[in-house]
């Protein structure tokens, strides 16, 4: 029992607290009963108290000695106290009998009732003690069972956990194996796919190489052009023969004969002569030609030309930027939803054949080819300029003028309105009068176009060097811009001589020769018509100085389209550059200028281009650096000048060639 109490420790002490309270209540009950007895016998109370106190001391001693024993020992101590209390009560009754003989019978009956009552209480206490002991033992038994069950559960849980971990590890091992197998299968599939793609790519390259070789082998006597830019094809062998076509760099031709230093060739739709110096032949040509075979779009339309558009959209004519002639070849950049993208723009896939090929010659744009550049041509019939407006109305006066068409300039009719044509000419889209006294359409326009078309050099780079001789070793004496079209005087292999302006000297003088290179594809040489230029008229200003400048410029513009006459001083009948400026300044501003541009360049004050105002004078020099031409600045980056015998008095961009100096002669 001691070991059992020690094992249960604090639990037994908590559970026995109910038992201790129960005995304490019984003890209080016995004390109350003794106090009732003192009401009958006072003298005996001292003895009873002594005995009770002695019993209390004994009980306390027993309780102290049994503090480390089991709860059963405490119960027995309490039972002894109860028994001793009963003995004391019996002795009290005996004393009462001796002192009170005359009440013996009544006391007898009282004692009997008290003994009967005490005996019943004693029996109840014992039964409660036994019941409490039984319950405690029952709780201890269930506690042991619970502890045992807990231990079993822990053991079973540990076994289950170990089993689960072992099983999970086995599953992980199996899963790892399956994943490894899957990875191996995926890797194998990827390897097979990569191998398949590599085989397909190798096969495609092989087929492509075979197709390219077949193109080269289709030539009996291959010639490969080796120039930068293009090579002229002439009608006859000789530098003076007419140019009938051109071969771009790395283009191919079939050599059919030799005449001195010239090869007689056929290429595309062109048959003529090229200088042998620029043609690679034999096996070397065949080996090198393979790398230049590429996908080409070959124009296959029943018409003479096919529109080239800036975007893959045929809903409007406004995006047309050029024409591709029948049988011409263009390297393919991409093929997009019914369109073929080439360097120049987009062409309809319905009218081309795309295949591997070498580039070949293109026909020279002869005079009649100019008509292929327009679907519905309109020609300006005025002697000077025809206004282009932003809206089909003249109500604002000159307020809505956005450009001008020179005499015989051409445009494309986009729409016909009441008394107006909506046109596109050059970079300008707007409205011109439909009055037949100002414009020509239909067959009349075609006839005028053929009469007016001239061979022009059209620059497609921002700035292009101009040299005094057809050689890169020659001095650069000015630069020209892409804003202008320049009349061609003559063509050489790799070079074009252009007309700039007549200046003060006789046109064609050696000092004014200007050559530009065609070797870098920066120039397109073809028959063309003049087109519109941007222009916004100046408004009258409120202050006197600004008003004077505006009046001077507007007066000068009245002579646009007039004749250029070397030595002339009256624009009404014809004037050269310095005579034109001298006449305008004298008649509007009252300013007297010297006769020649070289002397005029010494008047007024020098200013920078950023400081230019309408009415200022801009001077240009020849190859020797000597001033030989003058123009008047009219604002918006433009000038008016008597340019040349071919061009007459015209509007140009202020830097159509590099200025020598800028002078201010108006206040």
XYZ file of C-alpha atoms in Angstrom:
667
model
C 0.000 0.000 0.000
C 2.866 2.412 0.732
C 4.269 1.847 -2.752
C 0.848 2.308 -4.240
C 0.346 5.623 -2.397
C 3.802 6.788 -3.384
C 3.095 5.954 -7.082
C -0.222 7.843 -7.028
C 1.277 10.716 -4.970
C -0.587 13.972 -5.473
C -3.556 12.230 -7.056
C -4.377 10.287 -3.836
C -3.989 13.410 -1.741
C -6.500 15.264 -3.912
C -8.956 12.390 -3.960
C -8.729 11.832 -0.124
C -9.596 15.486 0.512
C -13.282 14.542 0.208
C -12.740 11.725 2.706
C -11.003 14.049 5.217
C -13.939 16.477 5.091
C -16.355 13.661 5.696
C -14.568 12.603 8.954
C -14.276 16.221 9.956
C -18.055 16.606 9.752
C -18.544 13.518 11.882
C -16.121 14.907 14.424
C -18.097 18.168 14.551
C -21.267 16.168 15.054
C -19.768 14.300 18.072
C -18.683 17.558 19.653
C -22.169 18.950 19.384
C -23.566 15.826 20.930
C -21.162 16.182 23.922
C -22.201 19.792 24.388
C -25.846 18.644 24.642
C -24.838 16.227 27.426
C -23.335 19.081 29.457
C -26.814 20.572 29.758
C -27.703 17.626 32.051
C -24.477 16.979 33.937
C -22.055 19.830 34.472
C -19.651 18.268 36.880
C -18.755 15.431 34.664
C -17.910 17.712 31.763
C -14.386 18.272 32.975
C -13.657 14.574 32.958
C -15.252 14.154 29.629
C -13.263 17.133 28.327
C -10.029 15.655 29.659
C -10.755 12.418 28.002
C -11.767 14.144 24.812
C -8.627 16.265 24.850
C -6.579 13.169 25.440
C -8.266 11.522 22.568
C -7.578 14.613 20.438
C -3.878 14.465 21.304
C -3.767 10.796 20.535
C -5.533 11.305 17.276
C -3.126 14.112 16.313
C -0.148 11.982 17.236
C -1.417 9.101 15.217
C -2.104 11.422 12.336
C 1.413 12.845 12.508
C 3.014 9.393 12.705
C 0.963 8.162 9.814
C 1.629 11.121 7.518
C 3.763 8.967 5.218
C 1.373 6.010 5.368
C -1.508 5.172 3.119
C -5.000 6.677 3.367
C -6.199 3.407 4.832
C -4.162 4.104 8.005
C -5.789 7.510 8.348
C -9.209 5.958 8.171
C -8.362 3.488 10.957
C -7.130 6.388 13.161
C -10.401 8.192 12.627
C -12.285 4.988 13.487
C -10.360 4.681 16.764
C -11.379 8.204 17.711
C -14.984 7.350 17.067
C -14.736 4.184 19.229
C -13.130 6.088 22.102
C -15.842 8.687 21.914
C -18.424 5.925 22.372
C -16.586 4.559 25.451
C -16.528 8.032 27.010
C -20.217 8.410 26.506
C -20.797 5.025 28.205
C -18.788 6.056 31.305
C -20.710 9.323 31.427
C -23.964 7.368 31.623
C -22.587 5.248 34.517
C -21.679 8.364 36.480
C -25.054 9.847 35.871
C -26.653 6.639 37.226
C -24.644 6.766 40.437
C -25.449 10.446 41.086
C -29.037 10.350 39.983
C -30.547 7.161 41.305
C -34.028 8.530 41.475
C -33.978 9.067 37.641
C -32.443 5.751 36.790
C -35.235 4.423 34.736
C -35.565 7.549 32.612
C -31.778 7.762 32.105
C -31.734 4.130 31.241
C -34.129 4.724 28.464
C -32.165 7.778 27.293
C -28.925 5.880 27.208
C -30.527 3.094 25.304
C -31.763 5.557 22.713
C -28.344 7.260 22.565
C -26.516 3.970 22.199
C -28.904 2.945 19.474
C -28.366 6.285 17.734
C -24.525 6.167 18.101
C -24.420 2.606 16.883
C -26.356 3.562 13.722
C -24.041 6.478 13.026
C -21.003 4.295 13.561
C -22.313 1.741 11.131
C -22.946 4.453 8.518
C -19.420 5.828 8.893
C -17.856 2.392 8.440
C -19.940 1.772 5.359
C -18.864 5.110 3.916
C -15.212 4.351 4.631
C -15.471 0.970 2.961
C -17.339 2.492 -0.049
C -14.714 5.210 -0.449
C -11.914 2.646 -0.262
C -13.634 0.539 -2.889
C -14.023 3.539 -5.187
C -10.389 4.535 -4.741
C -9.228 1.024 -5.562
C -11.546 1.029 -8.595
C -10.057 4.325 -9.781
C -6.547 3.013 -9.304
C -7.420 -0.092 -11.273
C -8.836 2.000 -14.185
C -5.851 4.307 -13.998
C -3.515 1.335 -14.377
C -5.627 0.093 -17.243
C -5.497 3.562 -18.845
C -1.754 3.754 -18.406
C -1.356 0.289 -19.820
C -3.659 1.131 -22.737
C -1.737 4.363 -23.338
C 1.524 2.498 -23.385
C 0.021 -0.005 -25.810
C -1.294 2.816 -28.014
C 2.083 4.522 -27.984
C 3.757 1.248 -28.813
C 1.280 0.479 -31.560
C 1.584 4.067 -32.855
C 5.346 3.789 -32.893
C 5.157 0.505 -34.746
C 2.597 1.991 -37.164
C 4.711 5.105 -37.659
C 7.794 3.043 -38.259
C 5.793 0.905 -40.666
C 4.390 4.012 -42.388
C 7.808 5.607 -42.645
C 9.215 2.426 -44.002
C 6.306 2.138 -46.418
C 6.607 5.836 -47.367
C 10.310 5.433 -47.941
C 9.619 2.439 -50.093
C 6.953 4.421 -51.983
C 9.355 7.320 -52.386
C 11.982 4.975 -53.665
C 9.468 3.471 -56.059
C 8.239 6.921 -57.119
C 11.810 8.077 -57.636
C 12.321 5.076 -59.804
C 9.173 5.807 -61.767
C 10.199 9.472 -62.151
C 13.628 8.421 -63.301
C 12.005 6.127 -65.826
C 9.672 8.964 -66.937
C 12.590 11.397 -67.185
C 14.490 8.854 -69.153
C 11.503 8.395 -71.446
C 11.055 12.167 -71.826
C 14.745 12.610 -72.479
C 14.599 9.893 -75.057
C 11.529 11.501 -76.666
C 13.257 14.885 -76.719
C 16.368 13.400 -78.166
C 14.306 11.668 -80.841
C 12.409 14.925 -81.573
C 15.637 16.908 -81.795
C 17.130 14.251 -84.003
C 14.045 14.346 -86.219
C 14.166 18.142 -86.464
C 17.886 18.069 -87.190
C 17.275 15.542 -89.959
C 14.455 17.679 -91.387
C 16.597 20.825 -91.246
C 19.502 19.016 -92.845
C 17.173 17.699 -95.541
C 15.708 21.181 -96.081
C 19.202 22.683 -96.388
C 20.160 19.975 -98.794
C 17.066 20.597 -100.915
C 17.644 24.367 -100.761
C 21.250 23.955 -101.835
C 20.150 21.665 -104.635
C 17.562 24.209 -105.815
C 20.151 26.992 -105.773
C 22.614 24.905 -107.729
C 19.955 24.156 -110.336
C 19.415 27.908 -110.790
C 23.127 28.464 -111.435
C 23.322 25.446 -113.767
C 20.463 26.833 -115.858
C 22.888 29.392 -117.349
C 24.992 28.192 -120.277
C 27.613 30.947 -120.020
C 26.999 32.751 -116.736
C 28.138 36.295 -116.161
C 27.936 37.821 -112.643
C 27.928 41.616 -112.186
C 30.661 42.864 -109.844
C 29.950 46.533 -109.115
C 28.633 48.604 -106.230
C 25.257 49.955 -107.295
C 24.315 49.001 -110.845
C 25.807 48.483 -114.300
C 24.303 50.081 -117.418
C 23.138 47.897 -120.284
C 23.586 49.775 -123.573
C 21.937 49.335 -126.930
C 25.326 49.073 -128.710
C 28.907 48.476 -127.553
C 30.329 51.873 -126.535
C 30.104 54.570 -123.832
C 28.036 56.812 -126.085
C 25.347 54.214 -126.832
C 21.833 54.572 -125.402
C 21.205 52.982 -122.012
C 18.337 50.491 -122.271
C 18.568 48.743 -118.928
C 20.544 48.244 -115.755
C 21.988 45.313 -113.841
C 22.098 45.550 -110.043
C 25.110 44.357 -108.063
C 25.469 40.522 -108.142
C 22.834 40.190 -110.876
C 23.233 37.474 -113.502
C 23.300 37.513 -117.285
C 23.782 35.073 -120.139
C 26.837 35.951 -122.240
C 26.048 35.317 -125.893
C 29.045 36.986 -127.522
C 32.031 39.286 -127.246
C 32.880 42.476 -129.142
C 36.192 43.911 -128.037
C 35.860 44.975 -124.375
C 32.091 44.471 -124.435
C 29.929 41.427 -123.726
C 26.756 40.904 -125.683
C 24.284 39.676 -123.032
C 20.681 38.788 -122.327
C 19.209 39.208 -118.870
C 15.539 39.192 -118.026
C 13.764 41.074 -120.807
C 16.852 43.093 -121.726
C 19.344 42.369 -124.523
C 22.340 44.649 -124.967
C 25.971 45.277 -124.135
C 27.937 45.624 -120.890
C 31.603 46.358 -120.308
C 33.530 43.134 -119.640
C 35.567 44.837 -116.894
C 32.637 44.469 -114.484
C 31.588 40.881 -115.268
C 32.824 37.726 -113.499
C 32.710 34.580 -115.654
C 33.605 30.862 -115.739
C 33.750 28.501 -112.765
C 34.519 31.344 -110.392
C 31.234 32.993 -111.341
C 29.306 29.724 -110.846
C 30.780 29.097 -107.408
C 30.151 32.635 -106.233
C 26.674 32.886 -107.767
C 25.265 30.156 -105.488
C 25.428 32.450 -102.457
C 23.393 35.102 -104.289
C 20.549 32.798 -105.247
C 17.579 33.731 -103.091
C 13.802 33.742 -103.095
C 12.683 36.273 -105.659
C 9.265 37.731 -106.456
C 9.018 37.836 -110.245
C 6.344 40.240 -111.497
C 3.821 38.250 -113.533
C 1.004 40.675 -114.283
C -0.818 41.115 -117.595
C -0.491 44.868 -117.133
C 2.755 46.719 -117.662
C 3.273 47.373 -113.958
C 2.214 46.422 -110.442
C 1.696 48.865 -107.581
C 4.169 48.846 -104.709
C 2.492 49.937 -101.459
C 3.855 51.144 -98.146
C 1.434 48.856 -96.252
C -0.250 45.530 -97.180
C -3.569 47.198 -97.965
C -5.218 47.844 -101.333
C -8.246 49.781 -100.065
C -6.707 53.152 -100.955
C -4.302 54.567 -103.486
C -2.680 56.829 -100.914
C -0.233 54.114 -99.793
C 1.125 53.530 -103.342
C 4.828 54.396 -103.326
C 5.936 53.059 -106.704
C 5.501 50.538 -109.503
C 7.159 47.246 -110.287
C 7.425 46.511 -114.020
C 6.545 43.210 -115.662
C 9.245 40.497 -115.376
C 11.256 42.490 -112.833
C 12.654 40.541 -109.890
C 12.642 41.593 -106.244
C 14.249 39.760 -103.301
C 11.571 38.503 -100.911
C 11.710 39.630 -97.278
C 8.504 37.940 -96.137
C 5.161 36.557 -97.323
C 2.139 37.820 -95.349
C -1.522 36.942 -96.013
C -1.655 37.467 -99.755
C 1.192 39.987 -99.833
C 4.892 39.759 -100.555
C 7.154 42.106 -98.653
C 10.105 43.495 -100.597
C 12.622 46.195 -99.767
C 10.529 48.845 -101.514
C 7.242 47.906 -99.779
C 4.470 45.357 -100.415
C 3.196 43.809 -103.654
C 0.160 41.579 -104.178
C 0.992 37.855 -104.149
C -1.652 37.302 -106.848
C 0.561 38.856 -109.513
C 3.992 37.439 -108.706
C 5.803 34.118 -108.877
C 7.996 33.416 -105.844
C 10.894 31.057 -106.486
C 14.646 30.680 -106.073
C 16.426 32.808 -108.671
C 19.256 35.199 -109.361
C 18.490 38.843 -109.938
C 18.534 39.947 -113.565
C 18.419 43.165 -115.566
C 15.604 45.689 -115.443
C 14.503 47.686 -118.416
C 15.466 51.305 -118.348
C 12.393 53.419 -117.571
C 12.027 54.883 -121.025
C 9.901 57.932 -121.625
C 6.713 55.919 -122.165
C 7.300 54.085 -118.916
C 6.471 57.261 -117.028
C 2.787 56.531 -117.570
C 3.099 53.292 -115.597
C 3.661 55.375 -112.481
C 0.061 56.631 -112.486
C -3.332 54.931 -112.719
C -5.384 58.115 -113.182
C -2.952 60.872 -114.088
C -3.581 64.611 -113.870
C -1.200 67.253 -115.316
C -0.937 70.907 -114.363
C -1.424 73.126 -117.455
C -0.649 76.500 -115.852
C 2.463 78.474 -116.805
C 3.618 78.957 -113.207
C 2.091 77.174 -110.170
C -1.274 75.603 -109.328
C -2.335 75.786 -105.660
C -3.026 72.615 -103.653
C -5.445 73.214 -100.772
C -6.227 71.309 -97.584
C -9.980 71.612 -98.242
C -12.002 71.879 -101.493
C -12.729 75.588 -101.072
C -11.174 79.000 -101.764
C -13.080 80.772 -98.976
C -10.034 81.368 -96.724
C -8.169 82.871 -99.664
C -4.605 81.549 -99.438
C -5.063 80.400 -95.847
C -5.585 76.731 -96.772
C -2.838 76.474 -99.425
C -0.499 73.598 -98.517
C 1.463 73.127 -101.741
C 1.984 74.011 -105.375
C 2.211 72.096 -108.654
C 4.647 73.484 -111.206
C 3.809 73.685 -114.874
C 3.522 70.125 -116.252
C 3.749 68.605 -112.775
C 1.851 65.342 -112.376
C -0.386 63.804 -109.725
C -2.711 60.866 -109.094
C -6.448 61.568 -108.945
C -7.876 59.912 -105.810
C -11.405 61.327 -105.888
C -13.583 63.636 -107.993
C -15.762 66.199 -106.229
C -17.886 69.100 -107.441
C -15.325 71.225 -109.259
C -12.363 69.675 -107.399
C -9.934 66.779 -107.685
C -8.490 65.179 -104.591
C -4.944 64.250 -105.623
C -1.664 62.890 -104.389
C 1.480 64.441 -105.863
C 4.863 63.787 -104.321
C 4.436 63.884 -100.543
C 1.317 66.068 -100.634
C -2.330 65.022 -100.610
C -4.923 67.760 -101.123
C -7.390 69.405 -103.490
C -6.849 71.211 -106.826
C -9.278 72.901 -109.162
C -10.891 70.594 -111.746
C -11.210 73.469 -114.228
C -9.921 72.136 -117.614
C -8.142 75.433 -118.277
C -5.821 74.612 -115.346
C -5.467 70.819 -115.506
C -5.416 67.990 -118.053
C -6.799 64.478 -117.528
C -7.327 61.382 -119.660
C -5.542 61.197 -123.019
C -4.613 64.871 -122.898
C -2.743 64.254 -119.647
C -0.942 61.225 -121.110
C 0.175 63.192 -124.145
C 1.476 66.049 -122.013
C 3.242 63.555 -119.740
C 5.137 62.002 -122.649
C 6.146 65.474 -123.870
C 7.270 66.645 -120.436
C 8.956 63.530 -119.022
C 12.682 63.871 -118.583
C 15.490 61.739 -117.239
C 15.889 62.595 -113.576
C 18.125 61.636 -110.703
C 15.977 61.003 -107.635
C 18.020 60.995 -104.442
C 16.859 58.591 -101.694
C 19.302 59.565 -98.943
C 19.327 62.683 -96.756
C 22.554 64.073 -98.186
C 24.613 63.058 -101.212
C 28.066 64.332 -102.167
C 28.487 66.230 -105.429
C 31.905 66.052 -107.114
C 33.433 68.010 -109.954
C 34.603 64.850 -111.732
C 33.207 61.256 -111.911
C 35.690 59.925 -109.372
C 35.799 59.474 -105.607
C 39.213 61.093 -105.699
C 37.672 64.284 -107.028
C 36.894 67.127 -104.655
C 33.458 67.294 -102.941
C 32.234 70.806 -103.701
C 28.641 70.628 -102.437
C 25.885 68.295 -101.232
C 22.323 67.746 -102.450
C 19.208 66.536 -100.588
C 16.428 64.056 -101.288
C 13.835 66.833 -101.322
C 14.631 67.564 -104.969
C 14.607 65.831 -108.354
C 17.620 66.719 -110.490
C 17.718 66.743 -114.287
C 20.254 64.291 -115.696
C 22.728 65.619 -118.265
C 24.613 62.375 -118.905
C 25.178 58.886 -117.505
C 28.421 57.013 -117.002
C 29.031 53.624 -115.437
C 28.630 54.260 -111.728
C 28.122 58.026 -112.146
C 25.483 60.544 -113.227
C 26.063 64.167 -114.252
C 23.227 66.351 -112.990
C 22.079 69.939 -113.477
C 22.168 72.114 -110.387
C 21.613 75.696 -111.532
C 22.793 78.047 -114.233
C 24.043 80.768 -111.940
C 25.521 83.892 -113.442
C 27.661 82.072 -115.994
C 26.519 80.461 -119.183
C 24.767 77.174 -118.446
C 26.980 74.209 -119.020
C 30.164 76.006 -118.127
C 32.903 73.715 -116.819
C 32.711 75.265 -113.360
C 29.150 73.991 -112.889
C 29.604 70.313 -113.740
C 28.216 68.134 -110.951
C 28.586 64.336 -110.655
C 26.937 61.999 -108.163
C 27.721 58.330 -107.601
C 25.137 55.631 -108.287
C 27.246 52.800 -106.849
C 25.635 52.737 -103.388
C 22.040 52.673 -104.649
C 21.444 56.155 -103.240
C 20.102 57.450 -106.552
C 17.333 56.241 -108.836
C 17.775 57.363 -112.437
C 14.588 57.197 -114.529
C 12.225 59.156 -116.691
C 9.882 61.067 -114.455
C 7.644 64.095 -114.169
C 7.867 66.957 -111.743
C 5.569 66.698 -108.744
C 4.159 69.043 -106.118
C 6.211 70.831 -103.488
C 5.151 71.900 -100.007
C 4.319 75.572 -99.658
C 2.559 77.864 -97.184
C 2.167 81.537 -98.168
C 3.277 84.210 -95.734
C 0.655 86.305 -93.970
C 0.819 90.074 -93.781
C 2.335 91.194 -90.473
C 1.176 94.151 -88.420
C 4.607 95.767 -87.948
C 6.218 97.653 -90.795
C 9.422 95.615 -91.080
C 7.633 92.266 -91.115
C 5.119 93.628 -93.603
C 7.934 94.762 -95.923
C 9.518 91.302 -95.881
C 6.163 89.630 -96.566
C 5.438 92.018 -99.451
C 8.876 91.342 -100.957
C 8.483 87.562 -100.810
C 4.932 87.530 -102.170
C 5.991 89.789 -105.064
C 8.875 87.433 -105.930
C 6.507 84.444 -105.929
C 4.437 86.041 -108.677
C 7.244 85.232 -111.140
C 7.461 81.524 -110.306
C 7.359 79.562 -113.541
C 9.012 82.384 -115.500
C 11.887 81.880 -117.899
C 15.535 81.690 -116.962
C 17.631 83.837 -119.305
C 21.327 84.192 -118.702
C 22.130 87.936 -118.366
C 18.433 88.863 -118.028
C 17.325 91.402 -115.438
C 13.528 91.425 -115.847
C 11.583 88.349 -114.700
C 8.635 89.385 -116.840
C 10.701 88.540 -119.920
C 13.415 86.352 -118.406
C 16.174 86.759 -115.864
C 19.096 84.919 -114.357
C 19.482 84.448 -110.592
C 21.128 87.755 -109.685
C 18.975 89.747 -112.133
C 15.816 88.269 -110.590
C 16.814 89.182 -107.002
C 18.006 92.642 -108.059
C 14.673 93.379 -109.779
C 12.502 92.286 -106.804
C 14.516 94.183 -104.180
C 14.496 97.401 -106.181
C 10.775 97.366 -107.034
C 9.394 96.414 -103.591
C 11.910 97.390 -100.916
C 13.792 100.144 -102.765
C 17.100 98.344 -102.125
C 19.774 98.622 -104.814
C 22.006 95.570 -105.299
C 25.041 94.955 -107.539
C 24.502 93.078 -110.775
C 26.230 89.727 -110.074
C 25.725 87.241 -107.275
C 29.429 87.392 -106.398
C 29.148 91.125 -105.696
C 25.752 90.845 -104.028
C 27.281 88.378 -101.524
C 29.374 91.235 -100.161
C 26.398 93.433 -99.232
C 24.356 93.529 -96.016
C 25.389 91.559 -92.923
C 26.239 87.888 -92.552
C 23.822 85.721 -90.529
C 23.475 82.064 -89.509
C 20.929 79.695 -91.026
C 19.110 79.577 -87.679
C 18.580 83.344 -87.938
C 17.070 83.393 -91.440
C 13.917 85.426 -92.077
C 11.835 85.787 -95.236
C 13.586 88.177 -97.645
C 17.146 87.214 -96.649
C 19.509 86.187 -99.474
C 21.296 82.812 -99.696
C 24.405 82.410 -101.878
C 25.917 79.243 -103.373
C 29.359 78.560 -104.859
C 30.825 76.524 -107.711
C 33.498 73.846 -107.363
C 36.182 76.526 -107.037
C 34.401 78.058 -104.042
C 33.414 81.183 -105.951
C 29.857 82.440 -105.414
C 27.896 81.973 -108.654
C 24.244 81.685 -107.576
C 21.744 83.532 -105.336
C 18.234 82.790 -104.041
C 15.694 84.525 -101.792
C 14.520 82.822 -98.601
C 10.700 82.740 -98.424
C 10.221 80.925 -95.091
C 9.272 77.352 -94.206
C 12.729 76.122 -95.260
C 12.241 77.197 -98.895
C 13.716 79.568 -101.466
C 12.611 81.116 -104.753
C 15.260 81.471 -107.461
C 15.904 81.568 -111.183
C 17.457 78.119 -111.266
C 18.340 77.094 -114.807
C 17.268 77.171 -118.432
C 15.353 73.904 -117.944
C 13.759 74.737 -114.592
C 13.129 78.459 -114.903
C 12.096 80.429 -111.816
C 11.142 77.859 -109.174
C 10.765 77.036 -105.500
C 13.320 74.743 -103.878
C 14.446 73.725 -100.420
C 16.984 76.184 -99.035
C 19.702 73.514 -98.704
C 19.098 71.778 -102.037
C 22.844 72.231 -102.133
C 25.255 73.559 -99.515
C 25.080 77.373 -99.105
C 28.245 79.449 -99.167
C 26.922 82.417 -97.181
C 23.670 84.027 -96.001
C 23.223 87.818 -96.051
C 20.615 90.210 -94.650
C 19.879 93.307 -96.754
C 16.381 94.174 -95.505
C 15.827 95.917 -92.151
